[in-house]
Amino acid sequence: AAAALGHYFYMFVNPWFPDIQIGRLAHPNPLYIGLGCIVFAGLGFVLARNYKRIDRETAAALALPFVAIGLVLHLIPVAINVLAADRFLYLPLVGVVLALTPQFARLERKKLSALLAGALAASFAATTFVRASTWSDEVTLWTTAFRETAEDPSLACVELGGLYAKSGLFDDALAIYRVGSNLDYGGYMMAMHNATTVLARQGRYREAKAMLEPVAARYPNVPLFALNLALFESYLNHFAAARKDLARALALFPDYSQGSALAAQFPEMERERRELELMSPDAPALDRARLLGKLGLAAEAMVAWRAALSQPDVTRAEFEEGLSFAIREGTAESAAQFHREYRARFPTPDPKLELVYETRAELVRRLRDAWPTLGISSAVGPRQ
């Protein structure tokens, strides 16, 4: 509570530098604990000295910040993993304004008061303009958050890693998730979980399963982990083990709709897996690519798509289907390669598909440009 109060006081006197994540609930900063104690004692002293001079209207206005802040000092548990959040200052600031406005109205130097208020409003406007460009752009937002939240970067790691994974920069995503995979961090479990999904997209199903198992054991009340363990087992063609993992989640959460949907899909998935195993080596690569994609085997499907699109008789629609899959599931390099071949073979591209590719390519470029500023190295996975 003292650390949270210290953070809110600092934010009140220095509102020009808002943060995405403020403090760590499990590890409060001693400096803010001390500041919070000083603020608490100071407020008590001021109120004790002046309470007789506070009229009813001012008392009502001051009640708003005291009650609003009191509710978010973690005396009552709050379902957030940070000590403070700037949005919790909105109501307190309204109360402070209501309390101070009559006092300023009584001042004789009204022009000076108006000038100071105008200067403050202008400074807030400039700060808002600058920060809005950061908060409205996910690359700038999460790279900035990653650099500025050294105490617990796990939230930024989860979001920024998701951007790199979505763009097909898988090794970079794994390196970012590794930074967030510290057990002391609030976002540890999601950083680990998301890393396993990236491993699965690379075709590293056994590694993904081995990494997720201890996380699922540590957090048995998160059904998503059991669901993905079941998926990883299905990718390995271990459907009996997949059903066992899923049954464990459904026993705890019988209304888990995603789990029930996956359980209903298992018979069809097993049939398709048998069809894949019986497929002749000289079967059309296009059929193999589509079947692998339906089974969720993205890495293997990309290999099959590469073979399919190398055929001289491939149609434009088939090539666009393969390119769409590469943009959605492949690495940044494979998507770029497919796109180059597509443009070479079909000089007038589909405008919608071209827009999708260019949007992703621009995101890839920006993320690669931002990478050196993060100060981490690629080609390493999350901690076990």
Short mmCIF file of C-alpha atoms in Angstrom, two decimals:
data_model
loop_
_atom_site.label_atom_id
_atom_site.label_comp_id
_atom_site.label_asym_id
_atom_site.label_seq_id
_atom_site.Cartn_x
_atom_site.Cartn_y
_atom_site.Cartn_z
CA ALA A 1 0.00 0.00 0.00
CA ALA A 2 2.82 2.41 0.87
CA ALA A 3 4.64 1.70 -2.40
CA ALA A 4 1.43 2.22 -4.40
CA LEU A 5 0.77 5.52 -2.61
CA GLY A 6 4.35 6.59 -3.38
CA HIS A 7 3.85 5.81 -7.07
CA TYR A 8 0.56 7.74 -7.21
CA PHE A 9 2.13 10.78 -5.54
CA TYR A 10 5.03 10.74 -7.98
CA MET A 11 2.61 10.43 -10.90
CA PHE A 12 0.58 13.34 -9.49
CA VAL A 13 3.54 15.73 -9.29
CA ASN A 14 5.16 14.43 -12.50
CA PRO A 15 2.35 13.59 -14.96
CA TRP A 16 4.36 14.19 -18.14
CA PHE A 17 5.91 10.70 -18.39
CA PRO A 18 3.19 8.03 -18.21
CA ASP A 19 4.29 4.39 -18.05
CA ILE A 20 2.62 1.24 -19.33
CA GLN A 21 3.59 -0.82 -16.30
CA ILE A 22 4.14 0.87 -12.94
CA GLY A 23 5.91 -1.14 -10.26
CA ARG A 24 5.81 -4.84 -9.45
CA LEU A 25 3.19 -6.09 -7.01
CA ALA A 26 5.41 -8.87 -5.65
CA HIS A 27 8.55 -6.72 -5.38
CA PRO A 28 7.75 -3.13 -4.37
CA ASN A 29 10.56 -0.61 -4.69
CA PRO A 30 11.88 0.49 -1.23
CA LEU A 31 12.20 4.09 -2.47
CA TYR A 32 8.50 4.24 -3.26
CA ILE A 33 7.65 2.56 0.05
CA GLY A 34 9.54 5.35 1.80
CA LEU A 35 7.90 8.02 -0.34
CA GLY A 36 4.48 6.54 0.37
CA CYS A 37 5.10 6.61 4.12
CA ILE A 38 6.18 10.26 3.90
CA VAL A 39 3.08 11.15 1.86
CA PHE A 40 0.80 9.33 4.29
CA ALA A 41 2.36 11.09 7.28
CA GLY A 42 2.30 14.47 5.50
CA LEU A 43 -1.35 14.16 4.56
CA GLY A 44 -2.22 13.19 8.10
CA PHE A 45 -0.33 16.18 9.48
CA VAL A 46 -1.93 18.64 7.05
CA LEU A 47 -5.43 17.34 7.72
CA ALA A 48 -4.90 17.40 11.48
CA ARG A 49 -3.77 21.04 11.31
CA ASN A 50 -6.47 22.27 8.94
CA TYR A 51 -9.56 20.08 9.27
CA LYS A 52 -11.50 22.79 11.15
CA ARG A 53 -11.02 25.21 8.28
CA ILE A 54 -12.29 22.82 5.59
CA ASP A 55 -15.87 23.63 4.57
CA ARG A 56 -18.42 21.00 3.59
CA GLU A 57 -18.05 21.49 -0.16
CA THR A 58 -14.26 21.12 -0.02
CA ALA A 59 -14.56 18.10 2.27
CA ALA A 60 -16.91 16.44 -0.20
CA ALA A 61 -14.49 17.13 -3.06
CA LEU A 62 -11.51 15.79 -1.07
CA ALA A 63 -13.42 12.63 -0.20
CA LEU A 64 -13.32 11.63 -3.86
CA PRO A 65 -9.50 11.31 -4.16
CA PHE A 66 -9.15 9.71 -0.73
CA VAL A 67 -11.77 7.05 -1.42
CA ALA A 68 -10.69 6.44 -5.05
CA ILE A 69 -7.00 6.05 -4.14
CA GLY A 70 -7.81 4.02 -1.05
CA LEU A 71 -9.59 1.42 -3.18
CA VAL A 72 -6.48 0.77 -5.32
CA LEU A 73 -3.77 0.64 -2.65
CA HIS A 74 -4.06 -3.18 -2.56
CA LEU A 75 -5.56 -3.15 0.92
CA ILE A 76 -8.39 -4.81 -0.97
CA PRO A 77 -6.95 -7.31 -3.53
CA VAL A 78 -7.02 -5.95 -7.09
CA ALA A 79 -6.69 -8.32 -10.06
CA ILE A 80 -3.65 -6.61 -11.59
CA ASN A 81 0.04 -7.48 -11.40
CA VAL A 82 1.28 -3.89 -11.10
CA LEU A 83 1.40 -1.56 -8.12
CA ALA A 84 -0.26 1.41 -9.78
CA ALA A 85 -1.99 2.46 -12.99
CA ASP A 86 -2.45 5.98 -14.29
CA ARG A 87 -6.14 5.40 -15.04
CA PHE A 88 -6.75 5.09 -11.29
CA LEU A 89 -5.79 8.78 -10.95
CA TYR A 90 -8.67 10.06 -13.09
CA LEU A 91 -11.24 10.32 -10.28
CA PRO A 92 -8.75 11.58 -7.66
CA LEU A 93 -7.68 14.38 -10.01
CA VAL A 94 -11.31 15.39 -10.51
CA GLY A 95 -11.66 15.64 -6.74
CA VAL A 96 -8.48 17.71 -6.41
CA VAL A 97 -9.68 20.10 -9.12
CA LEU A 98 -13.06 20.49 -7.41
CA ALA A 99 -11.34 21.20 -4.09
CA LEU A 100 -8.80 23.68 -5.44
CA THR A 101 -10.96 25.62 -7.90
CA PRO A 102 -12.72 27.73 -5.20
CA GLN A 103 -9.34 28.48 -3.63
CA PHE A 104 -7.94 29.76 -6.91
CA ALA A 105 -11.12 31.77 -7.52
CA ARG A 106 -10.44 33.73 -4.33
CA LEU A 107 -6.94 34.75 -5.42
CA GLU A 108 -6.51 38.40 -6.31
CA ARG A 109 -4.00 37.75 -9.09
CA LYS A 110 -6.46 36.01 -11.38
CA LYS A 111 -4.51 36.75 -14.54
CA LEU A 112 -1.45 35.01 -13.12
CA SER A 113 -3.57 32.01 -12.12
CA ALA A 114 -5.06 31.85 -15.60
CA LEU A 115 -1.60 32.11 -17.16
CA LEU A 116 -0.25 29.27 -15.01
CA ALA A 117 -3.30 27.12 -15.75
CA GLY A 118 -2.93 27.80 -19.46
CA ALA A 119 0.78 26.90 -19.39
CA LEU A 120 -0.01 23.65 -17.58
CA ALA A 121 -2.75 22.78 -20.09
CA ALA A 122 -0.39 23.54 -22.99
CA SER A 123 2.31 21.28 -21.51
CA PHE A 124 -0.24 18.48 -21.17
CA ALA A 125 -1.36 19.02 -24.77
CA ALA A 126 2.22 18.74 -26.03
CA THR A 127 2.84 15.62 -23.96
CA THR A 128 -0.41 14.06 -25.18
CA PHE A 129 0.50 14.77 -28.80
CA VAL A 130 3.93 13.16 -28.42
CA ARG A 131 2.75 10.16 -26.43
CA ALA A 132 -0.28 9.55 -28.66
CA SER A 133 2.02 8.64 -31.53
CA THR A 134 3.62 6.02 -29.27
CA TRP A 135 0.42 4.59 -27.84
CA SER A 136 -1.27 4.37 -31.24
CA ASP A 137 1.57 2.39 -32.84
CA GLU A 138 2.08 -1.12 -31.51
CA VAL A 139 5.72 -1.43 -32.61
CA THR A 140 6.75 1.85 -30.95
CA LEU A 141 4.55 1.16 -27.93
CA TRP A 142 5.92 -2.27 -27.09
CA THR A 143 9.55 -1.60 -27.98
CA THR A 144 9.39 1.48 -25.73
CA ALA A 145 7.69 -0.54 -23.00
CA PHE A 146 10.33 -3.27 -23.29
CA ARG A 147 13.14 -0.75 -22.80
CA GLU A 148 11.42 1.15 -19.97
CA THR A 149 10.13 -1.73 -17.79
CA ALA A 150 13.36 -3.32 -16.64
CA GLU A 151 11.83 -4.30 -13.28
CA ASP A 152 9.35 -6.66 -14.95
CA PRO A 153 9.37 -6.64 -18.77
CA SER A 154 7.21 -9.76 -19.08
CA LEU A 155 4.06 -7.94 -20.24
CA ALA A 156 6.06 -6.13 -22.92
CA CYS A 157 7.77 -9.42 -23.81
CA VAL A 158 4.45 -11.17 -24.35
CA GLU A 159 3.09 -8.41 -26.57
CA LEU A 160 6.32 -7.63 -28.45
CA GLY A 161 7.10 -11.32 -28.89
CA GLY A 162 3.64 -11.72 -30.36
CA LEU A 163 4.41 -9.06 -32.96
CA TYR A 164 7.64 -10.77 -33.97
CA ALA A 165 5.92 -14.18 -34.10
CA LYS A 166 3.03 -12.80 -36.17
CA SER A 167 5.57 -11.42 -38.62
CA GLY A 168 7.36 -14.74 -39.02
CA LEU A 169 10.49 -13.63 -37.11
CA PHE A 170 10.39 -16.73 -34.96
CA ASP A 171 13.93 -16.77 -33.54
CA ASP A 172 13.62 -13.15 -32.49
CA ALA A 173 10.26 -13.89 -30.85
CA LEU A 174 11.80 -16.76 -28.87
CA ALA A 175 14.63 -14.52 -27.70
CA ILE A 176 12.13 -11.93 -26.47
CA TYR A 177 10.04 -14.55 -24.68
CA ARG A 178 13.21 -15.76 -22.97
CA VAL A 179 13.65 -12.35 -21.37
CA GLY A 180 10.12 -12.58 -19.94
CA SER A 181 10.44 -16.19 -18.75
CA ASN A 182 11.72 -15.33 -15.27
CA LEU A 183 9.66 -17.04 -12.57
CA ASP A 184 9.59 -13.83 -10.54
CA TYR A 185 7.85 -11.93 -13.33
CA GLY A 186 4.10 -11.51 -13.42
CA GLY A 187 3.83 -12.58 -17.06
CA TYR A 188 6.10 -15.61 -16.78
CA MET A 189 3.50 -18.23 -17.62
CA MET A 190 2.24 -16.47 -20.75
CA ALA A 191 5.78 -15.77 -21.97
CA MET A 192 6.55 -19.48 -21.65
CA HIS A 193 3.25 -20.53 -23.20
CA ASN A 194 3.64 -18.22 -26.18
CA ALA A 195 7.17 -19.45 -26.73
CA THR A 196 5.87 -23.01 -27.06
CA THR A 197 3.41 -21.94 -29.75
CA VAL A 198 6.31 -20.43 -31.71
CA LEU A 199 8.29 -23.66 -31.35
CA ALA A 200 5.28 -25.56 -32.67
CA ARG A 201 5.06 -23.25 -35.69
CA GLN A 202 8.69 -24.12 -36.39
CA GLY A 203 7.84 -27.83 -36.28
CA ARG A 204 9.65 -28.34 -32.94
CA TYR A 205 6.75 -30.15 -31.32
CA ARG A 206 8.71 -32.21 -28.80
CA GLU A 207 10.53 -29.12 -27.55
CA ALA A 208 7.23 -27.27 -27.29
CA LYS A 209 5.66 -30.11 -25.32
CA ALA A 210 8.66 -30.46 -22.98
CA MET A 211 8.64 -26.72 -22.28
CA LEU A 212 4.89 -26.45 -21.66
CA GLU A 213 4.52 -29.49 -19.40
CA PRO A 214 6.12 -27.93 -16.28
CA VAL A 215 4.19 -24.71 -16.84
CA ALA A 216 0.89 -26.64 -17.09
CA ALA A 217 1.79 -28.55 -13.93
CA ARG A 218 2.56 -25.31 -12.08
CA TYR A 219 -0.71 -23.69 -13.23
CA PRO A 220 -3.27 -26.53 -13.39
CA ASN A 221 -6.18 -24.07 -13.32
CA VAL A 222 -5.30 -22.62 -16.73
CA PRO A 223 -7.10 -24.88 -19.24
CA LEU A 224 -5.38 -23.25 -22.22
CA PHE A 225 -2.13 -24.98 -21.29
CA ALA A 226 -3.74 -28.43 -21.30
CA LEU A 227 -5.43 -27.59 -24.59
CA ASN A 228 -2.12 -26.76 -26.25
CA LEU A 229 -0.44 -29.82 -24.76
CA ALA A 230 -3.18 -31.84 -26.43
CA LEU A 231 -2.54 -30.05 -29.71
CA PHE A 232 1.21 -30.73 -29.49
CA GLU A 233 0.50 -34.41 -28.85
CA SER A 234 -1.79 -34.49 -31.87
CA TYR A 235 0.96 -32.94 -34.00
CA LEU A 236 3.17 -35.83 -32.86
CA ASN A 237 0.36 -38.26 -33.81
CA HIS A 238 -0.12 -39.22 -30.14
CA PHE A 239 -3.89 -38.95 -30.02
CA ALA A 240 -4.32 -41.11 -26.92
CA ALA A 241 -2.06 -38.75 -24.97
CA ALA A 242 -3.83 -35.77 -26.51
CA ARG A 243 -7.20 -37.03 -25.28
CA LYS A 244 -5.74 -37.56 -21.81
CA ASP A 245 -4.43 -33.98 -21.63
CA LEU A 246 -7.71 -32.59 -22.85
CA ALA A 247 -9.77 -34.76 -20.48
CA ARG A 248 -7.80 -33.33 -17.56
CA ALA A 249 -8.74 -29.79 -18.57
CA LEU A 250 -12.39 -30.66 -19.20
CA ALA A 251 -12.64 -32.42 -15.83
CA LEU A 252 -11.70 -29.14 -14.14
CA PHE A 253 -13.58 -26.92 -16.57
CA PRO A 254 -16.49 -28.86 -18.14
CA ASP A 255 -17.81 -25.68 -19.81
CA TYR A 256 -14.48 -24.97 -21.56
CA SER A 257 -15.85 -24.50 -25.08
CA GLN A 258 -12.49 -24.56 -26.87
CA GLY A 259 -11.62 -27.85 -25.21
CA SER A 260 -14.95 -29.41 -26.13
CA ALA A 261 -14.56 -28.22 -29.72
CA LEU A 262 -11.08 -29.75 -29.98
CA ALA A 263 -12.29 -33.05 -28.50
CA ALA A 264 -15.02 -33.16 -31.14
CA GLN A 265 -12.42 -32.61 -33.88
CA PHE A 266 -10.11 -35.46 -32.82
CA PRO A 267 -11.85 -38.23 -34.86
CA GLU A 268 -11.57 -36.16 -38.06
CA MET A 269 -7.97 -35.23 -37.24
CA GLU A 270 -7.08 -38.91 -36.74
CA ARG A 271 -8.73 -39.79 -40.04
CA GLU A 272 -6.77 -37.07 -41.83
CA ARG A 273 -3.55 -38.21 -40.16
CA ARG A 274 -4.09 -41.76 -41.42
CA GLU A 275 -4.82 -40.32 -44.86
CA LEU A 276 -1.52 -38.45 -44.72
CA GLU A 277 0.41 -41.57 -43.71
CA LEU A 278 -1.15 -43.56 -46.57
CA MET A 279 -0.47 -40.84 -49.12
CA SER A 280 1.89 -41.97 -51.86
CA PRO A 281 5.28 -40.19 -52.07
CA ASP A 282 4.43 -39.16 -55.62
CA ALA A 283 1.01 -37.79 -54.64
CA PRO A 284 0.38 -34.18 -55.71
CA ALA A 285 2.32 -31.82 -53.44
CA LEU A 286 -0.68 -29.50 -53.44
CA ASP A 287 -2.88 -32.15 -51.79
CA ARG A 288 -0.18 -32.87 -49.21
CA ALA A 289 0.24 -29.16 -48.43
CA ARG A 290 -3.48 -28.66 -47.88
CA LEU A 291 -3.78 -31.73 -45.67
CA LEU A 292 -0.75 -30.75 -43.57
CA GLY A 293 -2.21 -27.27 -43.16
CA LYS A 294 -5.54 -28.68 -41.96
CA LEU A 295 -3.69 -30.75 -39.36
CA GLY A 296 -1.88 -27.67 -38.04
CA LEU A 297 1.55 -28.90 -39.17
CA ALA A 298 2.61 -25.51 -40.48
CA ALA A 299 6.34 -26.15 -40.93
CA GLU A 300 5.73 -29.35 -42.89
CA ALA A 301 2.97 -27.65 -44.88
CA MET A 302 5.38 -24.89 -45.92
CA VAL A 303 7.77 -27.48 -47.34
CA ALA A 304 4.92 -29.07 -49.28
CA TRP A 305 3.70 -25.69 -50.53
CA ARG A 306 7.19 -24.86 -51.77
CA ALA A 307 7.19 -28.09 -53.77
CA ALA A 308 3.68 -27.49 -55.05
CA LEU A 309 4.35 -23.94 -56.22
CA SER A 310 7.50 -24.99 -58.06
CA GLN A 311 5.38 -26.98 -60.53
CA PRO A 312 5.09 -25.31 -63.94
CA ASP A 313 1.37 -25.99 -64.22
CA VAL A 314 0.35 -24.37 -60.93
CA THR A 315 -2.58 -22.01 -61.40
CA ARG A 316 -2.79 -18.43 -60.22
CA ALA A 317 -5.45 -19.33 -57.63
CA GLU A 318 -3.27 -22.15 -56.26
CA PHE A 319 -0.23 -19.88 -56.04
CA GLU A 320 -2.26 -17.23 -54.23
CA GLU A 321 -3.52 -19.89 -51.83
CA GLY A 322 0.08 -20.90 -51.06
CA LEU A 323 1.22 -17.31 -50.69
CA SER A 324 -1.64 -16.60 -48.29
CA PHE A 325 -0.60 -19.58 -46.20
CA ALA A 326 3.03 -18.40 -46.18
CA ILE A 327 2.01 -14.92 -45.06
CA ARG A 328 -0.14 -16.39 -42.30
CA GLU A 329 2.04 -19.25 -41.05
CA GLY A 330 5.50 -19.09 -42.61
CA THR A 331 8.69 -17.27 -41.73
CA ALA A 332 9.29 -13.75 -42.98
CA GLU A 333 11.90 -15.13 -45.40
CA SER A 334 9.63 -17.81 -46.87
CA ALA A 335 6.78 -15.32 -47.33
CA ALA A 336 9.14 -12.94 -49.12
CA GLN A 337 10.40 -15.75 -51.35
CA PHE A 338 6.88 -16.89 -52.25
CA HIS A 339 5.94 -13.29 -53.00
CA ARG A 340 8.92 -12.76 -55.32
CA GLU A 341 8.06 -15.92 -57.24
CA TYR A 342 4.40 -14.91 -57.38
CA ARG A 343 5.21 -11.50 -58.85
CA ALA A 344 7.64 -13.04 -61.34
CA ARG A 345 5.03 -15.49 -62.55
CA PHE A 346 1.97 -13.20 -62.38
CA PRO A 347 2.98 -9.56 -63.07
CA THR A 348 -0.51 -8.20 -62.19
CA PRO A 349 -1.05 -9.34 -58.60
CA ASP A 350 -4.30 -9.56 -56.70
CA PRO A 351 -4.63 -6.12 -55.03
CA LYS A 352 -6.09 -7.43 -51.76
CA LEU A 353 -3.40 -10.10 -51.38
CA GLU A 354 -0.75 -7.56 -52.30
CA LEU A 355 -2.00 -5.22 -49.58
CA VAL A 356 -1.90 -8.03 -47.02
CA TYR A 357 1.66 -8.91 -47.99
CA GLU A 358 2.89 -5.31 -48.06
CA THR A 359 1.37 -4.65 -44.64
CA ARG A 360 3.19 -7.64 -43.20
CA ALA A 361 6.43 -6.78 -45.02
CA GLU A 362 6.33 -3.25 -43.59
CA LEU A 363 5.83 -4.68 -40.09
CA VAL A 364 8.79 -7.03 -40.64
CA ARG A 365 10.97 -4.13 -41.77
CA ARG A 366 10.07 -2.01 -38.75
CA LEU A 367 10.63 -4.86 -36.32
CA ARG A 368 14.03 -5.61 -37.84
CA ASP A 369 14.96 -1.94 -37.58
CA ALA A 370 13.87 -1.91 -33.93
CA TRP A 371 15.76 -5.09 -33.01
CA PRO A 372 19.17 -3.50 -32.28
CA THR A 373 17.53 -1.10 -29.79
CA LEU A 374 16.30 -4.01 -27.63
CA GLY A 375 19.75 -5.15 -26.58
CA ILE A 376 19.10 -8.91 -26.79
CA SER A 377 20.47 -11.65 -29.02
CA SER A 378 18.52 -14.10 -31.19
CA ALA A 379 18.82 -17.85 -31.52
CA VAL A 380 18.08 -18.56 -27.86
CA GLY A 381 14.93 -20.02 -26.42
CA PRO A 382 13.09 -19.36 -23.15
CA ARG A 383 14.44 -20.70 -19.92
CA GLN A 384 13.29 -24.10 -18.80
#
